[in-house]
Structure formats: C-alpha cells, structure tokens
C-alpha cells in the first residue's frame, strides 16, 4: 500500500482541527464527529488542549483513501507553538492550508505560506467558514491570488480549471491547446512543483466541501518514490502515559523492523540502539507493527539518543528551524526544588522541544519562549508531568549579532603534543540566512578530512558574538587555509582552533546588534488610529496605510518585539476591549537602541573564558596563551587574503589590529623569491614565536646527587586527577544513575577508579566540588586505594586541580581527566597531559576488559591446576 503524509496548517481559530475531524469522519476513520467547543475532538487528546480549545501538540491520525494510506498530522495553529508546527513540515508529502473565509490571509497565514515554500511542500487550500455571512467566493479567490500566489485555482469550477492550470506551464499549455484537456497526471505534477495550488471552499463545521477536498487529495496529491536504502527523519520526541520515550519518525527509504539496530551520532559519539517497538498512532491509540514501510510515520521505543530533526540512515540532519523564540525568561523555583535537580527534569522537556534552549547561568535556569500562552502551558506542564511549581521572571528580548565587513579570523592551538591552525574568512550573509559555511582551501595545503572536520565544528554550536554574547547569525564562514601535524594533531585540536578563529575574527570585525521584529495586525476603532500609529512610530516600527473594515480600522506592518510584547494589553485598555493585536515573527533587524542595550548587558568578550579569542602556542614544551590581537603576528600559515580596501591604519595606543600585506603571491612564487634571496644573502632563518623572558632564577644545583634526585622524582609514580562531577555528567551510564541518585553515581565512579588504579599502578585523586564539607574547610578521604578530595567552601574542583597540577607536576608525571575547556588549557600550560571525558571512558573500558581477561585466564589456570591435582591424587590412589 502506498503512503502519503499530509499536514493540516492554519492561523489560530481558522477551523483547522474542525476540518481534521471532518476529514476523518468522512473517510470512515472515526464514527462520531467531535467538536472543539464540546471538548471531544478526536485529535485533541491532551486535557489542556480540550480546556483551551487550541492545538498545542501535533497529532497523528490514519485514514484510507482508496489504495493510499494517508497519515494526517494536525499541527498547532497558535504562533506560540509554531516550533512544533515547523518540525512537522520536514516530513510532509503535501499540506492543507486552512484559511478563514471571514478573515482571509492573516499574519501567521503568511508566515506559514513562506515556510511551506521554504520546505517546498505541495499545498492544497481549504477556505473555511463559507457558511457565514459576508463571505464572497470570487473576492476571496482574488485575495488569495494577490496575497499568496497567482497559482491559486478554484478546483470547484470545472469550466475554468483546465485553462487556469494550463497557463502556469508552457509544456502543459501546448498540450492543452492541442487536445483541449489537462490530464490528472499533469495537474499532479504542477502541484508537486508548487506551480498550482488547488483551492476548495466549504464549511468544516457543517461538513461542506470536505468530500471534494478528500477526492482532490486522493486524485492529485503527489506520490513520492522512495529509495530501497533505509532512511528516516525524526520530527518529534514524546513520552507515553507510562513514561516510555517515543521517537516519532517518518521512513524515507527501505523498511524498519522490530529489533532492527539503528545507528546515529550524538556529538562525537556514535551510538547503536535497537527499535524495541513500532507503534502506528491514530489519536490517543496505537497499533503495534512488526514492520514499517517507506512513507509510514511511526513511533519507536528503545531509542534514547535521538532528537528532533535528526536524520537516520541515508537522511542528513535537519538544518534547523526558521522560527526561533524571541524572549528569554528566568525560571523561578517556587516550591524550593534544588536548581540542579530542576535542570535535569526540565531537560526532558527540552528533548521534546529543543527550541526551549535551557541555559544554566550564574546559578539560575533560563528558558526561551515564543510568548505568554506558551509560558502558561509550560508552567502547567511542569507541574503535572514533573511535579514542580515554577514561575517565570520578567522576560528579556533574545538578541542576535552579525558583522558588517569581511575579516580574516585566525585560530591556533598548540599545547604540548597537539597542533592545529585555522584561517577563516568571515563575511556578512543575507538577512535570514543564518550561518553558512564553505571552503576554498586547496587539499594540498590541508587534507580534505581535516577540512570536513573544520566545517562540522563551525556548524555544531552557536557561536557567541562579542557585543552582548548573543548568538551570531547572517554570516558566511569560509575556510581559507589551515595546517595539521602528521603526528600530534587530533580532532579536538581543530575544534579548539576553529572556535578561536571565529572568535578572533569577530573581535576585529564591525559588529552589528540585531533585535527580533514582529509582523503585526492591529484591529481597532477608527477613532483610535492616530494614537496607534503614534505608538508604533515611537517603537521605530514600519506601518502601512490603514484599511477600513466597517467602523473599524486595520493597521499592518512591522515593529521591534521589545515595543510590541506588552502592547496588546495597552491596546485593550485604550480601546476598552475593542482592539485586537496579533503578532508573528518577522525576523531580525539592526537594533535602533544598540548602545543602550549593549551597555545594560555589560558583556566583556575578553573575560568570557567559555569562548576565548586568544590562541595557544607552544614554547619550551609548554602552552603559552597569545592575546587575540597578536595572533596574526605569530601565525605559521599565510592565507593570502586581503580586504578590498587596504587603507593604512592610524597609530593607536590600544591593542593593534591585524596589518594586511599588499603582497599576495602564490606559494611557488614565494619559494622562487626565497631561493633568489638566499643565493644572494645566505640562508633565511624564520623567526618563530619568542615568549616573554622568564624571571631570573637562582643558579640551580648542578651536582651529580641533585641530578639523580630529580631523575628519581620524575621517574616515580604517575598521578591521575579526576574532575568527579565533570566525568559523572559526561559518561552516559553514570549520568543515568545520577539522575536518580547522585550518591550512587559517585560510588560507582569510585569503584571504577579503584580497579583502574590497581591495574594501572598509578595514584588516583578524585576531586568533587564542595560536598560533605563540614565547616567549609574541605576534607580528604581514603576510599580503598584511592584518594577523594572534597574542596573547601566556594572552591571549585577546577581551581583545586589547577593548583594540584602545578604542585605535583614539578616532580611527577600528571594526567587530568576532564572535558572542561578552559581547565584543559590551563593544565596543559602547567605541563600536565589532558584526558577528555570521552577518551578516559574508552581507556576505562579497555582497562575493564583487560581486568576481565586476566580474571578469565586466572580462572582457566586454576581450573587446569585443579584438574592436574585431581589426576595426581587419582594416580596415587591407583598405586596404593
């Protein structure tokens, strides 16, 4: 059986869920027609949805149309839940866009249309509420052609259908002129190419026009052709009533069977998990499947690493949502819940909606939301599902940053036994383009595998700007050149160099602060238009000419979110409840009050240790940090890039900017010129990085006894310092234990380290942040054969490890197990070796395996010895 996935989308209150109900009823999927206002709609399965009468979560239903099995996805219509809607678009074969016949194309309708165009989803239109007074079919069709697309054609008018469809394509028009007909296949092809948009008129509440829409979908909806290779798109994560994690996905190729092993990547980790159960949902009920075919939309249990937007098999990951939250709020724990516990619980909700963007900052939890309705729903959801009472502080606007000129960014990472250098070109991008990457680096300068790794690192995180620390957007990052070391370069080295190159470029660029804007529609009495236009102009908004509808007026345009976010309440007051403001995201534009916003936030990019712009060079066997404004003078690769206008820089007393040479010759030309120079003047010695002179020290004792003492000290035991909580939350198995019982996770880590020390014959020191500290003095305990340190009050594990590394590293070999970036750089500077959490996990697994092998061999040996003794005893008995 063929599959077709159809989504139903609309502006809020256009009648979307009512239409979905009517489609299911007329197709025979349900026996009784439910209603939203009666709180018994088939797809409104959540109590909050029935109480509010709006769709909050996308729902799935299955219906049969002849030989086609249709999966119907009902999406939220309210703008606050547009993230849920947009995640669904990536799996649709076609869509039904519902438009109210009394309201026409509204603000959010236009946003939906642009998203459907972006994701290239073939679209049917259903103009609803045609039974109400004041609706005019011809006028509405003309309105749709003007506001949406000229390809909107009335499929209820058979006389003009063929002619209007034919003029949309030259080849179809030629055949129409020859035969006087347009075939169903030709109409379907035009719909698939988004040249033709079938329009159906009716009333979902009265079930009028619904049969015509069903017939049109069955006859004209495109039928995708799926490949044989397995592929799937994850678009949603939920949990059932028993708490089981469900991964909702659409198969885009091959088949999926129960107990099949699925493979994916989470960061740098490759995971493999079995599909325990396949569920085909229809409303709140589901049917268990043994096998799902391409085109089917199923929920899979047993997967714990999936996330919305992930591609499995042949499918790539989703590029990300266009609609982003514009407000951020501080989560206030009203019931006294521990913040760390609350964060772990809230991360379950972030799994289901990644655009919540949970952030831990200064001991507070911050969350990003679209608006007040989503806030109210989330507050209730946290109470009912997670058992916590929370409130939200005053919201602030989510800013973005971009650049206005092109610059070269350089990142170098070369602590002891590591090496990577990256040169990037940072350029302004098109508005709304986000972050795009490219490479012009020749493969003879940098291997293609390293280039791909750099591009991956550019896209794997949100890069912070240098004005307010907000994410960077509308920027193009191009890899110019780079260098790796045959022996000492690891993947993590290029991550460090890439991040630093972006940051160093931003520090030199002309940065621009962007703020979010809304597209608004304001309906109010005509006598209040002057007041409203004055308010909107004061907000630096853009207002179109007013439209008159009866005694009321309608204002449309765009304005900053900062001004409009609370303006709806003000409108209700001065219009005495007669005014109505609706807003939809319109993108990011330069902030008019940038200076005051930047000053209020008070962000200092040079103090942001999580996003360093400085580079690390190697000198005398240790890492030396070079400030960002000096990196270009010590870079070991030349990209040859120069700005279009290389005007001389004025002398300044502050940090100097990169001086770009006017010469840009090729590598071959450089070598030829150098050879000529050396033949004339002698060999040229390249000037390497010269670190600052070390302070004068007393003359060291060079006696033979002193040398022997130092040799004995450095050839002694190896020390391993472990950042306890960093490892616990980085290892999946310990993190799961910690979610239920943190003490059990600590004990499990201690047991593993005891075995590790016993086998590797090293000294293990496990460090935990101030925990079990009596009187704030800290404590040191012995656990079997390892040492456990609980830091003093207000002393972090990072600070203790840095100090201990410096002290112990004078006479012993030291390794530090942590994934904390700044801490790694500091310990490398102290001469210690860093061991990331993932690398330490692999090493621990290898040690456990070797211990198991040794125990097995020992048991085998004991078994053989026992058998030999028994044979000897038996022989003695025989002799006697």
mmCIF file of C-alpha atoms in Angstrom, residues 299-609:
data_model
loop_
_atom_site.group_PDB
_atom_site.id
_atom_site.type_symbol
_atom_site.label_atom_id
_atom_site.label_comp_id
_atom_site.label_asym_id
_atom_site.label_seq_id
_atom_site.Cartn_x
_atom_site.Cartn_y
_atom_site.Cartn_z
ATOM 1 C CA UNK A 299 6.714 5.988 16.937
ATOM 2 C CA UNK A 300 9.697 3.881 18.019
ATOM 3 C CA UNK A 301 10.544 2.844 21.581
ATOM 4 C CA UNK A 302 14.002 1.885 22.842
ATOM 5 C CA UNK A 303 15.906 4.869 21.433
ATOM 6 C CA UNK A 304 17.470 7.231 23.970
ATOM 7 C CA UNK A 305 19.862 9.349 21.859
ATOM 8 C CA UNK A 306 17.542 10.621 19.127
ATOM 9 C CA UNK A 307 16.487 14.264 18.833
ATOM 10 C CA UNK A 308 14.012 16.234 16.686
ATOM 11 C CA UNK A 309 15.497 16.986 13.295
ATOM 12 C CA UNK A 310 17.906 14.050 13.338
ATOM 13 C CA UNK A 311 18.433 12.051 10.168
ATOM 14 C CA UNK A 312 18.911 8.281 10.392
ATOM 15 C CA UNK A 313 20.392 6.032 7.736
ATOM 16 C CA UNK A 314 20.709 7.865 4.428
ATOM 17 C CA UNK A 315 18.981 11.006 5.735
ATOM 18 C CA UNK A 316 21.067 14.042 6.806
ATOM 19 C CA UNK A 317 20.247 16.047 9.920
ATOM 20 C CA UNK A 318 17.766 18.903 9.674
ATOM 21 C CA UNK A 319 19.352 22.321 9.143
ATOM 22 C CA UNK A 320 17.242 23.807 11.955
ATOM 23 C CA UNK A 321 14.109 25.847 12.452
ATOM 24 C CA UNK A 322 13.490 29.227 10.855
ATOM 25 C CA UNK A 323 11.149 30.417 13.596
ATOM 26 C CA UNK A 324 13.085 30.970 16.810
ATOM 27 C CA UNK A 325 11.971 32.083 20.279
ATOM 28 C CA UNK A 326 12.311 35.837 20.760
ATOM 29 C CA UNK A 327 12.018 36.107 24.554
ATOM 30 C CA UNK A 328 14.036 34.561 27.367
ATOM 31 C CA UNK A 329 12.801 34.128 30.956
ATOM 32 C CA UNK A 330 14.400 33.171 34.251
ATOM 33 C CA UNK A 331 12.825 30.075 35.815
ATOM 34 C CA UNK A 332 11.912 30.729 39.457
ATOM 35 C CA UNK A 333 11.507 27.577 41.571
ATOM 36 C CA UNK A 334 8.502 28.426 43.759
ATOM 37 C CA UNK A 335 8.493 25.157 45.721
ATOM 38 C CA UNK A 336 12.174 25.249 46.724
ATOM 39 C CA UNK A 337 13.337 22.487 44.358
ATOM 40 C CA UNK A 338 17.116 22.206 44.053
ATOM 41 C CA UNK A 339 18.189 24.027 40.854
ATOM 42 C CA UNK A 340 20.374 21.130 39.661
ATOM 43 C CA UNK A 341 17.503 18.677 40.102
ATOM 44 C CA UNK A 342 15.122 21.062 38.347
ATOM 45 C CA UNK A 343 17.523 21.447 35.427
ATOM 46 C CA UNK A 344 17.737 17.685 34.936
ATOM 47 C CA UNK A 345 13.952 17.375 34.928
ATOM 48 C CA UNK A 346 13.476 20.308 32.569
ATOM 49 C CA UNK A 347 15.921 18.734 30.140
ATOM 50 C CA UNK A 348 13.230 16.111 29.443
ATOM 51 C CA UNK A 349 11.053 18.892 28.040
ATOM 52 C CA UNK A 350 13.995 20.298 26.093
ATOM 53 C CA UNK A 351 14.369 16.879 24.452
ATOM 54 C CA UNK A 352 10.831 17.235 23.146
ATOM 55 C CA UNK A 353 11.178 20.916 22.204
ATOM 56 C CA UNK A 354 14.854 21.827 21.575
ATOM 57 C CA UNK A 355 13.901 25.450 20.982
ATOM 58 C CA UNK A 356 13.301 25.936 24.703
ATOM 59 C CA UNK A 357 17.099 26.423 24.822
ATOM 60 C CA UNK A 358 17.647 25.762 28.527
ATOM 61 C CA UNK A 359 20.674 27.677 29.788
ATOM 62 C CA UNK A 360 22.387 27.472 33.186
ATOM 63 C CA UNK A 361 23.812 30.877 34.012
ATOM 64 C CA UNK A 362 25.034 32.142 37.369
ATOM 65 C CA UNK A 363 23.106 29.530 39.325
ATOM 66 C CA UNK A 364 19.824 30.356 37.510
ATOM 67 C CA UNK A 365 17.930 28.476 34.821
ATOM 68 C CA UNK A 366 16.909 30.488 31.752
ATOM 69 C CA UNK A 367 14.464 29.337 29.103
ATOM 70 C CA UNK A 368 13.449 30.775 25.727
ATOM 71 C CA UNK A 369 9.769 31.052 24.780
ATOM 72 C CA UNK A 370 7.644 32.458 21.963
ATOM 73 C CA UNK A 371 5.027 34.179 24.122
ATOM 74 C CA UNK A 372 2.754 34.230 27.156
ATOM 75 C CA UNK A 373 0.422 31.424 26.035
ATOM 76 C CA UNK A 374 3.358 29.039 25.720
ATOM 77 C CA UNK A 375 4.539 30.205 29.150
ATOM 78 C CA UNK A 376 1.204 29.357 30.764
ATOM 79 C CA UNK A 377 1.068 25.947 29.080
ATOM 80 C CA UNK A 378 4.661 25.166 30.057
ATOM 81 C CA UNK A 379 4.024 26.160 33.659
ATOM 82 C CA UNK A 380 1.115 23.730 33.878
ATOM 83 C CA UNK A 381 3.032 21.014 32.036
ATOM 84 C CA UNK A 382 5.913 21.261 34.512
ATOM 85 C CA UNK A 383 3.503 20.971 37.417
ATOM 86 C CA UNK A 384 1.597 17.963 36.055
ATOM 87 C CA UNK A 385 4.446 15.998 34.485
ATOM 88 C CA UNK A 386 7.481 16.914 36.568
ATOM 89 C CA UNK A 387 5.830 17.667 39.904
ATOM 90 C CA UNK A 388 7.417 21.123 40.289
ATOM 91 C CA UNK A 389 5.914 24.532 40.867
ATOM 92 C CA UNK A 390 7.676 27.208 38.837
ATOM 93 C CA UNK A 391 7.102 30.785 37.843
ATOM 94 C CA UNK A 392 8.887 32.981 35.332
ATOM 95 C CA UNK A 393 10.669 36.263 35.874
ATOM 96 C CA UNK A 394 10.432 39.285 33.634
ATOM 97 C CA UNK A 395 11.239 38.297 30.078
ATOM 98 C CA UNK A 396 14.022 39.843 28.046
ATOM 99 C CA UNK A 397 14.438 40.003 24.289
ATOM 100 C CA UNK A 398 16.634 37.398 22.566
ATOM 101 C CA UNK A 399 19.156 39.416 20.580
ATOM 102 C CA UNK A 400 21.409 38.233 17.750
ATOM 103 C CA UNK A 401 24.621 39.618 16.302
ATOM 104 C CA UNK A 402 26.175 39.821 12.835
ATOM 105 C CA UNK A 403 29.016 41.653 11.115
ATOM 106 C CA UNK A 404 29.111 44.465 8.545
ATOM 107 C CA UNK A 405 32.504 43.837 6.931
ATOM 108 C CA UNK A 406 34.751 40.963 5.871
ATOM 109 C CA UNK A 407 37.661 39.948 8.116
ATOM 110 C CA UNK A 408 40.094 37.070 8.473
ATOM 111 C CA UNK A 409 39.979 35.097 11.710
ATOM 112 C CA UNK A 410 42.948 33.002 12.864
ATOM 113 C CA UNK A 411 42.909 30.272 15.485
ATOM 114 C CA UNK A 412 45.996 28.381 16.656
ATOM 115 C CA UNK A 413 46.030 25.560 19.214
ATOM 116 C CA UNK A 414 49.436 24.119 20.044
ATOM 117 C CA UNK A 415 49.941 22.989 23.598
ATOM 118 C CA UNK A 416 52.455 20.187 24.115
ATOM 119 C CA UNK A 417 51.835 17.255 21.720
ATOM 120 C CA UNK A 418 48.923 18.999 19.979
ATOM 121 C CA UNK A 419 48.766 21.126 16.843
ATOM 122 C CA UNK A 420 46.165 22.835 14.638
ATOM 123 C CA UNK A 421 45.875 26.183 12.858
ATOM 124 C CA UNK A 422 42.795 27.502 11.044
ATOM 125 C CA UNK A 423 42.256 30.628 8.919
ATOM 126 C CA UNK A 424 38.654 31.651 8.239
ATOM 127 C CA UNK A 425 37.074 34.412 6.182
ATOM 128 C CA UNK A 426 34.090 35.958 7.973
ATOM 129 C CA UNK A 427 31.662 37.817 5.696
ATOM 130 C CA UNK A 428 28.184 39.332 6.165
ATOM 131 C CA UNK A 429 25.429 36.997 4.956
ATOM 132 C CA UNK A 430 21.995 37.608 3.530
ATOM 133 C CA UNK A 431 19.327 38.571 6.109
ATOM 134 C CA UNK A 432 17.703 35.414 7.420
ATOM 135 C CA UNK A 433 20.434 33.142 6.028
ATOM 136 C CA UNK A 434 21.738 32.093 9.443
ATOM 137 C CA UNK A 435 25.270 30.658 9.458
ATOM 138 C CA UNK A 436 26.583 29.247 6.176
ATOM 139 C CA UNK A 437 29.963 27.617 5.603
ATOM 140 C CA UNK A 438 32.219 26.976 2.627
ATOM 141 C CA UNK A 439 35.824 26.073 1.849
ATOM 142 C CA UNK A 440 38.316 27.401 -0.699
ATOM 143 C CA UNK A 441 41.289 25.688 0.910
ATOM 144 C CA UNK A 442 43.375 23.540 -1.508
ATOM 145 C CA UNK A 443 43.705 19.896 -0.466
ATOM 146 C CA UNK A 444 47.483 20.063 -0.879
ATOM 147 C CA UNK A 445 47.560 22.573 1.982
ATOM 148 C CA UNK A 446 45.110 20.754 4.262
ATOM 149 C CA UNK A 447 43.734 17.239 3.886
ATOM 150 C CA UNK A 448 40.072 17.006 2.870
ATOM 151 C CA UNK A 449 39.213 15.048 6.018
ATOM 152 C CA UNK A 450 40.509 17.875 8.209
ATOM 153 C CA UNK A 451 38.598 20.406 6.113
ATOM 154 C CA UNK A 452 35.342 18.495 6.588
ATOM 155 C CA UNK A 453 36.022 18.318 10.320
ATOM 156 C CA UNK A 454 36.506 22.100 10.488
ATOM 157 C CA UNK A 455 33.217 22.720 8.643
ATOM 158 C CA UNK A 456 31.498 20.336 11.068
ATOM 159 C CA UNK A 457 32.882 22.267 14.035
ATOM 160 C CA UNK A 458 31.637 25.523 12.512
ATOM 161 C CA UNK A 459 28.065 24.225 12.456
ATOM 162 C CA UNK A 460 27.974 22.142 15.634
ATOM 163 C CA UNK A 461 27.436 25.057 18.042
ATOM 164 C CA UNK A 462 26.043 28.558 18.272
ATOM 165 C CA UNK A 463 28.954 30.981 18.111
ATOM 166 C CA UNK A 464 28.607 33.888 20.511
ATOM 167 C CA UNK A 465 29.010 37.480 19.383
ATOM 168 C CA UNK A 466 31.310 39.976 21.082
ATOM 169 C CA UNK A 467 28.811 42.782 21.754
ATOM 170 C CA UNK A 468 26.380 41.033 24.125
ATOM 171 C CA UNK A 469 27.360 37.364 23.889
ATOM 172 C CA UNK A 470 24.254 36.684 21.773
ATOM 173 C CA UNK A 471 24.394 34.031 19.001
ATOM 174 C CA UNK A 472 25.845 35.087 15.662
ATOM 175 C CA UNK A 473 23.622 34.881 12.579
ATOM 176 C CA UNK A 474 23.513 36.009 8.928
ATOM 177 C CA UNK A 475 27.209 35.305 8.471
ATOM 178 C CA UNK A 476 29.240 33.283 5.975
ATOM 179 C CA UNK A 477 32.319 31.418 7.220
ATOM 180 C CA UNK A 478 34.804 30.299 4.571
ATOM 181 C CA UNK A 479 37.846 28.122 5.284
ATOM 182 C CA UNK A 480 40.847 29.820 3.655
ATOM 183 C CA UNK A 481 43.685 27.594 4.792
ATOM 184 C CA UNK A 482 44.970 25.616 7.738
ATOM 185 C CA UNK A 483 47.686 23.300 8.924
ATOM 186 C CA UNK A 484 47.848 19.959 10.743
ATOM 187 C CA UNK A 485 50.727 17.935 12.188
ATOM 188 C CA UNK A 486 51.298 14.407 10.920
ATOM 189 C CA UNK A 487 51.770 13.034 14.425
ATOM 190 C CA UNK A 488 50.326 15.381 17.018
ATOM 191 C CA UNK A 489 47.036 16.607 15.512
ATOM 192 C CA UNK A 490 43.790 15.226 16.922
ATOM 193 C CA UNK A 491 40.185 16.071 16.078
ATOM 194 C CA UNK A 492 39.764 18.072 19.262
ATOM 195 C CA UNK A 493 42.688 20.293 18.276
ATOM 196 C CA UNK A 494 40.839 21.558 15.212
ATOM 197 C CA UNK A 495 37.735 22.174 17.319
ATOM 198 C CA UNK A 496 39.745 24.481 19.563
ATOM 199 C CA UNK A 497 41.457 26.205 16.632
ATOM 200 C CA UNK A 498 38.178 26.643 14.723
ATOM 201 C CA UNK A 499 36.293 28.153 17.656
ATOM 202 C CA UNK A 500 39.175 30.537 18.354
ATOM 203 C CA UNK A 501 39.396 31.556 14.682
ATOM 204 C CA UNK A 502 35.725 32.546 14.642
ATOM 205 C CA UNK A 503 36.084 34.461 17.859
ATOM 206 C CA UNK A 504 39.301 36.203 16.801
ATOM 207 C CA UNK A 505 37.653 37.312 13.570
ATOM 208 C CA UNK A 506 34.640 38.690 15.416
ATOM 209 C CA UNK A 507 36.922 40.694 17.717
ATOM 210 C CA UNK A 508 38.312 42.504 14.652
ATOM 211 C CA UNK A 509 35.065 42.926 12.715
ATOM 212 C CA UNK A 510 32.500 45.741 12.692
ATOM 213 C CA UNK A 511 29.773 44.045 14.727
ATOM 214 C CA UNK A 512 26.054 44.810 14.494
ATOM 215 C CA UNK A 513 23.446 44.074 17.156
ATOM 216 C CA UNK A 514 20.189 42.623 15.809
ATOM 217 C CA UNK A 515 16.823 42.545 17.543
ATOM 218 C CA UNK A 516 13.731 40.484 16.680
ATOM 219 C CA UNK A 517 10.779 42.123 14.957
ATOM 220 C CA UNK A 518 7.137 41.140 14.765
ATOM 221 C CA UNK A 519 4.835 41.387 11.779
ATOM 222 C CA UNK A 520 1.632 42.761 13.332
ATOM 223 C CA UNK A 521 -2.032 43.182 12.513
ATOM 224 C CA UNK A 522 -3.896 45.644 14.732
ATOM 225 C CA UNK A 523 -7.690 45.903 14.563
ATOM 226 C CA UNK A 524 -9.186 48.851 16.489
ATOM 227 C CA UNK A 525 -11.857 51.562 16.284
ATOM 228 C CA UNK A 526 -11.218 54.142 13.557
ATOM 229 C CA UNK A 527 -11.016 56.983 16.073
ATOM 230 C CA UNK A 528 -8.005 55.312 17.756
ATOM 231 C CA UNK A 529 -5.885 55.001 14.595
ATOM 232 C CA UNK A 530 -3.914 58.195 15.272
ATOM 233 C CA UNK A 531 -2.966 57.052 18.787
ATOM 234 C CA UNK A 532 -1.893 53.630 17.500
ATOM 235 C CA UNK A 533 0.224 54.997 14.657
ATOM 236 C CA UNK A 534 1.988 57.382 17.042
ATOM 237 C CA UNK A 535 2.772 54.486 19.391
ATOM 238 C CA UNK A 536 4.084 52.298 16.573
ATOM 239 C CA UNK A 537 6.280 55.050 15.171
ATOM 240 C CA UNK A 538 7.675 55.651 18.654
ATOM 241 C CA UNK A 539 8.692 51.981 18.686
ATOM 242 C CA UNK A 540 10.620 52.571 15.413
ATOM 243 C CA UNK A 541 8.063 50.393 13.635
ATOM 244 C CA UNK A 542 7.006 50.434 9.984
ATOM 245 C CA UNK A 543 3.258 50.969 9.416
ATOM 246 C CA UNK A 544 1.388 50.501 6.150
ATOM 247 C CA UNK A 545 -1.611 52.605 5.140
ATOM 248 C CA UNK A 546 -4.686 51.882 7.300
ATOM 249 C CA UNK A 547 -7.516 49.754 5.887
ATOM 250 C CA UNK A 548 -11.149 50.348 6.812
ATOM 251 C CA UNK A 549 -13.486 47.463 7.673
ATOM 252 C CA UNK A 550 -16.900 48.847 8.605
ATOM 253 C CA UNK A 551 -16.484 51.096 11.637
ATOM 254 C CA UNK A 552 -13.067 49.638 12.477
ATOM 255 C CA UNK A 553 -9.613 50.126 11.004
ATOM 256 C CA UNK A 554 -6.776 47.674 10.442
ATOM 257 C CA UNK A 555 -3.112 48.565 10.736
ATOM 258 C CA UNK A 556 -0.419 46.205 9.456
ATOM 259 C CA UNK A 557 3.343 46.447 9.395
ATOM 260 C CA UNK A 558 6.464 45.509 11.357
ATOM 261 C CA UNK A 559 7.896 46.669 14.673
ATOM 262 C CA UNK A 560 10.502 45.533 17.241
ATOM 263 C CA UNK A 561 9.475 42.828 19.694
ATOM 264 C CA UNK A 562 10.703 44.990 22.593
ATOM 265 C CA UNK A 563 7.936 47.505 21.862
ATOM 266 C CA UNK A 564 5.123 45.134 20.879
ATOM 267 C CA UNK A 565 5.487 42.423 23.536
ATOM 268 C CA UNK A 566 3.272 44.221 26.085
ATOM 269 C CA UNK A 567 1.435 46.472 23.675
ATOM 270 C CA UNK A 568 -1.574 44.134 23.393
ATOM 271 C CA UNK A 569 -2.590 44.937 26.968
ATOM 272 C CA UNK A 570 -2.202 48.653 26.316
ATOM 273 C CA UNK A 571 -4.419 48.345 23.221
ATOM 274 C CA UNK A 572 -7.122 46.595 25.244
ATOM 275 C CA UNK A 573 -7.078 49.459 27.750
ATOM 276 C CA UNK A 574 -7.296 52.458 25.430
ATOM 277 C CA UNK A 575 -9.809 50.783 23.068
ATOM 278 C CA UNK A 576 -11.870 49.472 26.008
ATOM 279 C CA UNK A 577 -11.553 45.896 24.820
ATOM 280 C CA UNK A 578 -12.463 46.565 21.174
ATOM 281 C CA UNK A 579 -8.892 46.384 19.842
ATOM 282 C CA UNK A 580 -7.069 43.164 18.932
ATOM 283 C CA UNK A 581 -3.350 42.778 18.246
ATOM 284 C CA UNK A 582 -1.871 39.676 16.604
ATOM 285 C CA UNK A 583 1.856 39.249 16.031
ATOM 286 C CA UNK A 584 4.050 36.781 14.139
ATOM 287 C CA UNK A 585 7.867 36.653 13.907
ATOM 288 C CA UNK A 586 9.272 38.752 11.058
ATOM 289 C CA UNK A 587 12.999 38.090 11.510
ATOM 290 C CA UNK A 588 15.946 40.062 12.907
ATOM 291 C CA UNK A 589 16.910 43.632 12.006
ATOM 292 C CA UNK A 590 19.534 46.127 13.313
ATOM 293 C CA UNK A 591 18.723 47.351 16.809
ATOM 294 C CA UNK A 592 17.870 51.051 16.975
ATOM 295 C CA UNK A 593 18.898 51.315 20.635
ATOM 296 C CA UNK A 594 22.050 49.222 20.308
ATOM 297 C CA UNK A 595 24.296 51.369 22.512
ATOM 298 C CA UNK A 596 21.927 51.366 25.485
ATOM 299 C CA UNK A 597 21.252 47.619 25.140
ATOM 300 C CA UNK A 598 24.956 46.783 24.990
ATOM 301 C CA UNK A 599 25.683 48.995 27.990
ATOM 302 C CA UNK A 600 22.826 47.449 30.008
ATOM 303 C CA UNK A 601 24.002 43.895 29.332
ATOM 304 C CA UNK A 602 27.610 44.771 30.153
ATOM 305 C CA UNK A 603 29.208 41.842 28.330
ATOM 306 C CA UNK A 604 33.016 41.719 28.232
ATOM 307 C CA UNK A 605 34.194 39.344 25.456
ATOM 308 C CA UNK A 606 37.751 39.156 26.792
ATOM 309 C CA UNK A 607 36.509 37.806 30.130
ATOM 310 C CA UNK A 608 34.384 35.087 28.522
ATOM 311 C CA UNK A 609 36.512 32.025 29.285
#
